[in-house]
Coordinates of C-alpha atoms in Angstrom, one line a residue:
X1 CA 50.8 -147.8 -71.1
X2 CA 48.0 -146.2 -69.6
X3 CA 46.7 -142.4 -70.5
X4 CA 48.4 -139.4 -69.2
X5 CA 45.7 -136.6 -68.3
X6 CA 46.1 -133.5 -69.4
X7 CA 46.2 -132.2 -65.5
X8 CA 49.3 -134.5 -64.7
X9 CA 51.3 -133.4 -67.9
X10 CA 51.0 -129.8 -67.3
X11 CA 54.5 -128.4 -65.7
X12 CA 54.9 -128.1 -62.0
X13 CA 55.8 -124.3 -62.7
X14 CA 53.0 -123.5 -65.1
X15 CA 50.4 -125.0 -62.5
X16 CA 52.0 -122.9 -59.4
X17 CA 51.9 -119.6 -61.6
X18 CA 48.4 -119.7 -62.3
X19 CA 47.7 -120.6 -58.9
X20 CA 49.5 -117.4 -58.0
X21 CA 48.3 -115.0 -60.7
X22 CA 45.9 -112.6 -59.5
X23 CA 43.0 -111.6 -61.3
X24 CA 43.3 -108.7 -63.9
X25 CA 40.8 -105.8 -62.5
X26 CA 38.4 -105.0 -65.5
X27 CA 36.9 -101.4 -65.2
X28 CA 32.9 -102.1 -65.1
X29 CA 30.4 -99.4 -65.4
X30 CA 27.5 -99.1 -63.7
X31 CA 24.0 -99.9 -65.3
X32 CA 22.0 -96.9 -65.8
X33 CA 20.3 -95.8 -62.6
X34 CA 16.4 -95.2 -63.1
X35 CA 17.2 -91.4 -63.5
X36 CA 19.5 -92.3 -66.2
X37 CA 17.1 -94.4 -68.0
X38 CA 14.3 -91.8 -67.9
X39 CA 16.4 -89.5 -69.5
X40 CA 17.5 -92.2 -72.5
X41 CA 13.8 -92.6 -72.7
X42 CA 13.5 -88.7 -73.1
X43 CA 16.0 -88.6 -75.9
X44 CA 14.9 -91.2 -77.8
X45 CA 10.9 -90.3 -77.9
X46 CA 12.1 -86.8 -78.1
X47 CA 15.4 -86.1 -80.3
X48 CA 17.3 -83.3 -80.0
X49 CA 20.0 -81.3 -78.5
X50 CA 18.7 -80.1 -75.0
X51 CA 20.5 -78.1 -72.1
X52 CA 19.8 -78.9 -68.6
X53 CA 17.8 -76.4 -67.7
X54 CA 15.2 -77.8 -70.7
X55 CA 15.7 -81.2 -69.7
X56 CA 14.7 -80.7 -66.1
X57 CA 11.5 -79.0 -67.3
X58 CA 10.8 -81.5 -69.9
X59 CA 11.5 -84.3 -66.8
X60 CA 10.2 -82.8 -63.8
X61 CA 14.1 -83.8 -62.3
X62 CA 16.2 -81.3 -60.5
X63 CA 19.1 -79.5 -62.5
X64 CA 21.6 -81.4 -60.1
X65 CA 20.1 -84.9 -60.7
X66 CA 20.1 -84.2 -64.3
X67 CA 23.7 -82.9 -64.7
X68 CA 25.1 -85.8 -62.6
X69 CA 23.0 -88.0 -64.6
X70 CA 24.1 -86.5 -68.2
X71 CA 27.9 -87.0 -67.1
X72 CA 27.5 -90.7 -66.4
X73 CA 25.7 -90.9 -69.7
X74 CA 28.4 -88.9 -71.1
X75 CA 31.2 -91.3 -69.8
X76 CA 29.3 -94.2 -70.7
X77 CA 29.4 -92.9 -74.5
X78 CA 25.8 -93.0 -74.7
X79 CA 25.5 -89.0 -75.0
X80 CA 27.6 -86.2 -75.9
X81 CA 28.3 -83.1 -75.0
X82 CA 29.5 -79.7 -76.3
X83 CA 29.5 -76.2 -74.5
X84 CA 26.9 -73.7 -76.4
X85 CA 26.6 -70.3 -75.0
X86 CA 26.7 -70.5 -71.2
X87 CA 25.9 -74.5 -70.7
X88 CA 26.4 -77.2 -71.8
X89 CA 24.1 -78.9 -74.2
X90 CA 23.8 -82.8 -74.6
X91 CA 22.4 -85.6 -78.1
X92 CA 22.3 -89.1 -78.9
X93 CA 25.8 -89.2 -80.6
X94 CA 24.0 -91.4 -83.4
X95 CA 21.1 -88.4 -84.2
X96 CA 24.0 -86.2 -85.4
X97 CA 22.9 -82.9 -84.2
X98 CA 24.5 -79.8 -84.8
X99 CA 23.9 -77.0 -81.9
X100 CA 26.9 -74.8 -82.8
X101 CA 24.4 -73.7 -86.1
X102 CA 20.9 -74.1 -84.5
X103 CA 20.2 -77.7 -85.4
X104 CA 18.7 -78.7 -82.3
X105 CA 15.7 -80.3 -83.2
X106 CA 15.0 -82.8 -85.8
X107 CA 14.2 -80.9 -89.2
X108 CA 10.8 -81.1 -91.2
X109 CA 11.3 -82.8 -94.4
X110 CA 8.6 -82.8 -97.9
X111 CA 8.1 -86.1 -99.1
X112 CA 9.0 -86.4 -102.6
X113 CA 6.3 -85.9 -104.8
X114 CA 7.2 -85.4 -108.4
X115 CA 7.5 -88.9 -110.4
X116 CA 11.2 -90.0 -111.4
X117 CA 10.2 -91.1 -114.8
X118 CA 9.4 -87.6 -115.5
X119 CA 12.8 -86.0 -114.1
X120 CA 14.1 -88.8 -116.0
X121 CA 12.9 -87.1 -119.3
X122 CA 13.5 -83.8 -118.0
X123 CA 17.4 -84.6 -117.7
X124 CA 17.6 -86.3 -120.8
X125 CA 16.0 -83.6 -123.0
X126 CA 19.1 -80.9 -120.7
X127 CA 21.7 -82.9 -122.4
X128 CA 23.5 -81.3 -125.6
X129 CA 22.4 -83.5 -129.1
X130 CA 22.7 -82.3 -132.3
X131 CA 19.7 -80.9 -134.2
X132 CA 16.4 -82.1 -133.6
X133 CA 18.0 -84.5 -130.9
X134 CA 18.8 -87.2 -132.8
X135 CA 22.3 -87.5 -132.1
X136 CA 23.0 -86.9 -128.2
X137 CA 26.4 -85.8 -126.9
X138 CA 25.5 -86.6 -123.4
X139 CA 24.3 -89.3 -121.2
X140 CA 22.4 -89.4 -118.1
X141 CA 23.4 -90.9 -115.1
X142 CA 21.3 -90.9 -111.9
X143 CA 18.7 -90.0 -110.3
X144 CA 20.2 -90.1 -106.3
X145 CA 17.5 -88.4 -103.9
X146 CA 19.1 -85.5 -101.9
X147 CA 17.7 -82.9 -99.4
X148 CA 17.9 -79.6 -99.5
X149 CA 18.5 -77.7 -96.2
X150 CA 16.4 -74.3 -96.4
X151 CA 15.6 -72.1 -93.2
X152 CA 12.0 -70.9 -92.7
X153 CA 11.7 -68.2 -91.1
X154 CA 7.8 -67.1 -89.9
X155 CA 7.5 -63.4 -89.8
X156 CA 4.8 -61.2 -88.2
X157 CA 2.5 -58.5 -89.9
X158 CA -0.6 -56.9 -88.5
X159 CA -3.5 -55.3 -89.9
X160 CA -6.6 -53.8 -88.7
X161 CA -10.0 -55.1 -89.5
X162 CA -13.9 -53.8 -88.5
X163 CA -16.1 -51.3 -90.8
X164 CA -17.1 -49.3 -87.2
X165 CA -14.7 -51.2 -84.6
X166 CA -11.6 -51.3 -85.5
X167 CA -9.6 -55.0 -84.7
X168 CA -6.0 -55.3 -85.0
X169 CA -5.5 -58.8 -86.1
X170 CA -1.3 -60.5 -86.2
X171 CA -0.4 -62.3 -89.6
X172 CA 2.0 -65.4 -89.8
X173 CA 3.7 -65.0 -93.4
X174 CA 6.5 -67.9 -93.7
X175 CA 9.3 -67.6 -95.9
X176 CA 12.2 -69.8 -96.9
X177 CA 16.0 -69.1 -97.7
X178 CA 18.4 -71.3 -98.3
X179 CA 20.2 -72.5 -95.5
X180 CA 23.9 -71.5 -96.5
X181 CA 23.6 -68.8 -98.2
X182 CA 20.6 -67.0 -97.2
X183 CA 19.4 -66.4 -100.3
X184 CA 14.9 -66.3 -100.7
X185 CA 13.3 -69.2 -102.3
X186 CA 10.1 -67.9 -103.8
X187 CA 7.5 -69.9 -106.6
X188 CA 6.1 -68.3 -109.7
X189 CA 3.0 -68.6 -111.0
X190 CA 4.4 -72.2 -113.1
X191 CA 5.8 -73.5 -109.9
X192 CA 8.9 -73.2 -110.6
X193 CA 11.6 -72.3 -107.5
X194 CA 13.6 -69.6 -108.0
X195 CA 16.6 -68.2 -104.9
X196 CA 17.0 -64.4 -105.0
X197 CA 19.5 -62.8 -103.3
X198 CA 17.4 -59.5 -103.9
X199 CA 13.2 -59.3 -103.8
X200 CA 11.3 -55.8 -104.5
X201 CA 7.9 -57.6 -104.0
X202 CA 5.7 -57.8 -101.7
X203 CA 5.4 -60.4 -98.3
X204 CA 2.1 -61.1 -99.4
X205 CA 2.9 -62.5 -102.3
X206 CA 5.5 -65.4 -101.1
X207 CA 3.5 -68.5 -100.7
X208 CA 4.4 -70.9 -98.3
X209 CA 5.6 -74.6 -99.8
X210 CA 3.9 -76.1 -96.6
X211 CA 0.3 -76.0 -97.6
X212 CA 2.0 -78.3 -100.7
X213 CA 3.4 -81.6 -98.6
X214 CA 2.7 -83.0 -95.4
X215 CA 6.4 -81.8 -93.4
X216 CA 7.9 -84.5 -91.4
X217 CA 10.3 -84.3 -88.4
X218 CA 13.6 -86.4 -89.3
X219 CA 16.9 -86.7 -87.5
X220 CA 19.8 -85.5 -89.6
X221 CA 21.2 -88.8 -89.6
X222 CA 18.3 -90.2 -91.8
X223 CA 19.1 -87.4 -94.5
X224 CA 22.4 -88.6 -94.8
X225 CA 23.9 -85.4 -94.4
X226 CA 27.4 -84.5 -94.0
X227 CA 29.6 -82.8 -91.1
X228 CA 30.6 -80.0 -93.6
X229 CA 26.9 -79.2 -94.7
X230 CA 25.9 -78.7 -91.4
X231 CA 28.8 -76.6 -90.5
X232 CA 28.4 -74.9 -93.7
X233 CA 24.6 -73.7 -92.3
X234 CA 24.0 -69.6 -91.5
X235 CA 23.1 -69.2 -88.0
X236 CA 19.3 -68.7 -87.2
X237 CA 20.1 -65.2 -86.0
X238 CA 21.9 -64.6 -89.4
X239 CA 19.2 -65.3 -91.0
X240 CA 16.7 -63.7 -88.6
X241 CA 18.7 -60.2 -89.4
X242 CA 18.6 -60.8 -93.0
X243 CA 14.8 -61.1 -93.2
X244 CA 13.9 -58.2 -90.9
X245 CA 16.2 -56.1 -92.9
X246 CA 14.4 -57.5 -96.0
X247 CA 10.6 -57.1 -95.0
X248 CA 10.7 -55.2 -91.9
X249 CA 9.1 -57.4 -89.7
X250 CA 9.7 -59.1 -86.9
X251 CA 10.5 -62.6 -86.4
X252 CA 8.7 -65.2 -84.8
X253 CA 10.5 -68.3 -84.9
X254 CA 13.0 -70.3 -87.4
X255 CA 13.0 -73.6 -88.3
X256 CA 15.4 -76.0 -90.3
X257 CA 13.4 -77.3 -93.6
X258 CA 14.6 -80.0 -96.2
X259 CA 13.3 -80.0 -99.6
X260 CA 13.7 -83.0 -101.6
X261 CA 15.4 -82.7 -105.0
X262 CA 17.0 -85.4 -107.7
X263 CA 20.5 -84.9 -108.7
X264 CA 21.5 -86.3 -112.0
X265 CA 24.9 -86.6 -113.7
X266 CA 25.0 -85.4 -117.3
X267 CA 28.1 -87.2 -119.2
X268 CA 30.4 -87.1 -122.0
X269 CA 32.7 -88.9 -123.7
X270 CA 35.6 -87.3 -122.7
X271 CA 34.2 -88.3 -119.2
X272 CA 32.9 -84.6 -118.2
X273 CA 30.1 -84.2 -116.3
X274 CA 27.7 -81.2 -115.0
X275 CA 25.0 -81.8 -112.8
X276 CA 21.4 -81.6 -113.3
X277 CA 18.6 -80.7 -110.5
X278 CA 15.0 -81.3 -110.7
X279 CA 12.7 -80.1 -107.9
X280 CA 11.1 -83.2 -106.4
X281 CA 8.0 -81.4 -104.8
X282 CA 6.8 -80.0 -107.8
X283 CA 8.7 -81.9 -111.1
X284 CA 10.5 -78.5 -112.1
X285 CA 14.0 -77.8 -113.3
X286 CA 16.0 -76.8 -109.9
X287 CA 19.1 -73.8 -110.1
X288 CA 21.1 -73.7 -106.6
X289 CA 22.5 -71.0 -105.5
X290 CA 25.6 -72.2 -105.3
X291 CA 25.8 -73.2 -109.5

């Protein structure tokens, strides 16, 4: 018997109906127009949460080109969008920017600089033991790196120098709070960071952790930070108040910090456990706030 081919055993019927069927209409979109693409380019050399108004001054586009081209973007899923104030303001969904609490630029984050071995032995000699140490009641667990989110907030002094003509000279002091709470981060004379809710001293004397590490900018995706921590943030004009009720000066700018600190996990037997900081810049015990 000779070979039946597959074209002569399919149904009459079946052929006829997918001669018939018409072709399903799939919804295409456009490639990006040239526009478009300068503004990807934008975003990614320069992350960050921009309104239209910056982005036609950092593009040299018009405001109309730029809005019609950030709603394509928009519906193609490559940007979002959120109102803020009076317009709205547009981010690479994968930077995870936060405009609602000021994060609209990447933050400057410290390297870690104190060795793990050593906040290693710090933890170990924080857990309880029995005299001398000999018998310990706890174990250590850890380190994970973490960031701490702190605003700093540069404030503005001045002061007059000449012997016969006087000079009036401005002064950038910058401080640091923590970024929920708004509490002051200030170092002692050991290096060890301390958050007051309350300071009595002087401006002078808070020095600033930046002449310490080499700050780099970093997307808050790359800190691995959550949703709820940045919604949890003060608003830069929160903590612009708090400071020029504190040192009575004025502000000149704020900018979202990240300190680096290990967290380690002190255990017991019964399976409790209390957490234990230690300041990565410096190698010091670490008290938050929030403890």
């Amino acid at each position: 018997s000779e070979p039946v081919s597959e074209e002569e055993s399919t149904p009459v019927a079946v052929v006829e109906l997918q001669e018939n069927r018409e072709p399903v209409k799939r919804r295409t979109l456009r490639p990006p127009t040239t526009n478009e693409a300068l503004l990807l380019r934008f975003f990614q050399e320069h992350p960050g949460a921009y309104s239209v108004k910056e982005l036609t001054h950092e593009t040299a586009l018009s405001e109309n080109v730029v809005r019609r081209s950030m709603k394509r973007l928009v519906k193609r899923e490559e940007m979002v969008t959120l109102k803020v104030g009076r317009g709205q303001t547009y981010w690479k969904p994968e930077h995870r920017f936060a405009p609602t609490v000021g994060v609209v630029r990447p933050i400057l984050t410290a390297p870690p600089q104190a060795d793990r071995e050593h906040a290693f032995q710090l933890a170990r000699k924080a857990c309880d033991s029995t005299i001398f140490g000999l018998w310990r009641h706890e174990m250590v667990e850890g380190p994970t790196l973490q960031f701490l989110l702190l605003w700093r907030v540069v404030l503005l002094t001045e002061r007059e120098r000449g012997l016969f003509r006087k000079v009036r000279e401005i002064l950038e002091h910058p401080v640091y709070c923590h970024a929920s709470t708004g509490d002051l981060l200030i170092r002692d004379a050991t290096r060890y960071l301390q958050f007051l809710h309350h300071y009595d001293g002087e401006l002078q004397e808070l020095g600033d952790l930046g002449t310490f590490s080499n700050w780099t900018p970093t997307i808050p995706a790359e800190l691995g930070l959550s949703r709820h921590e940045l919604q949890s943030l003060k608003s830069p004009q929160a903590v612009k108040e708090r400071c020029t009720r504190l040192f009575d000066c004025p502000v000149k700018q704020t900018r979202l910090v990240a300190l680096p600190y290990w967290c380690f996990s002190l255990c017991r037997a019964d399976g409790k456990k209390r957490p234990y900081y230690v300041d990565a810049l410096f190698g010091k015990p670490l008290r938050l706030p929030l403890d």
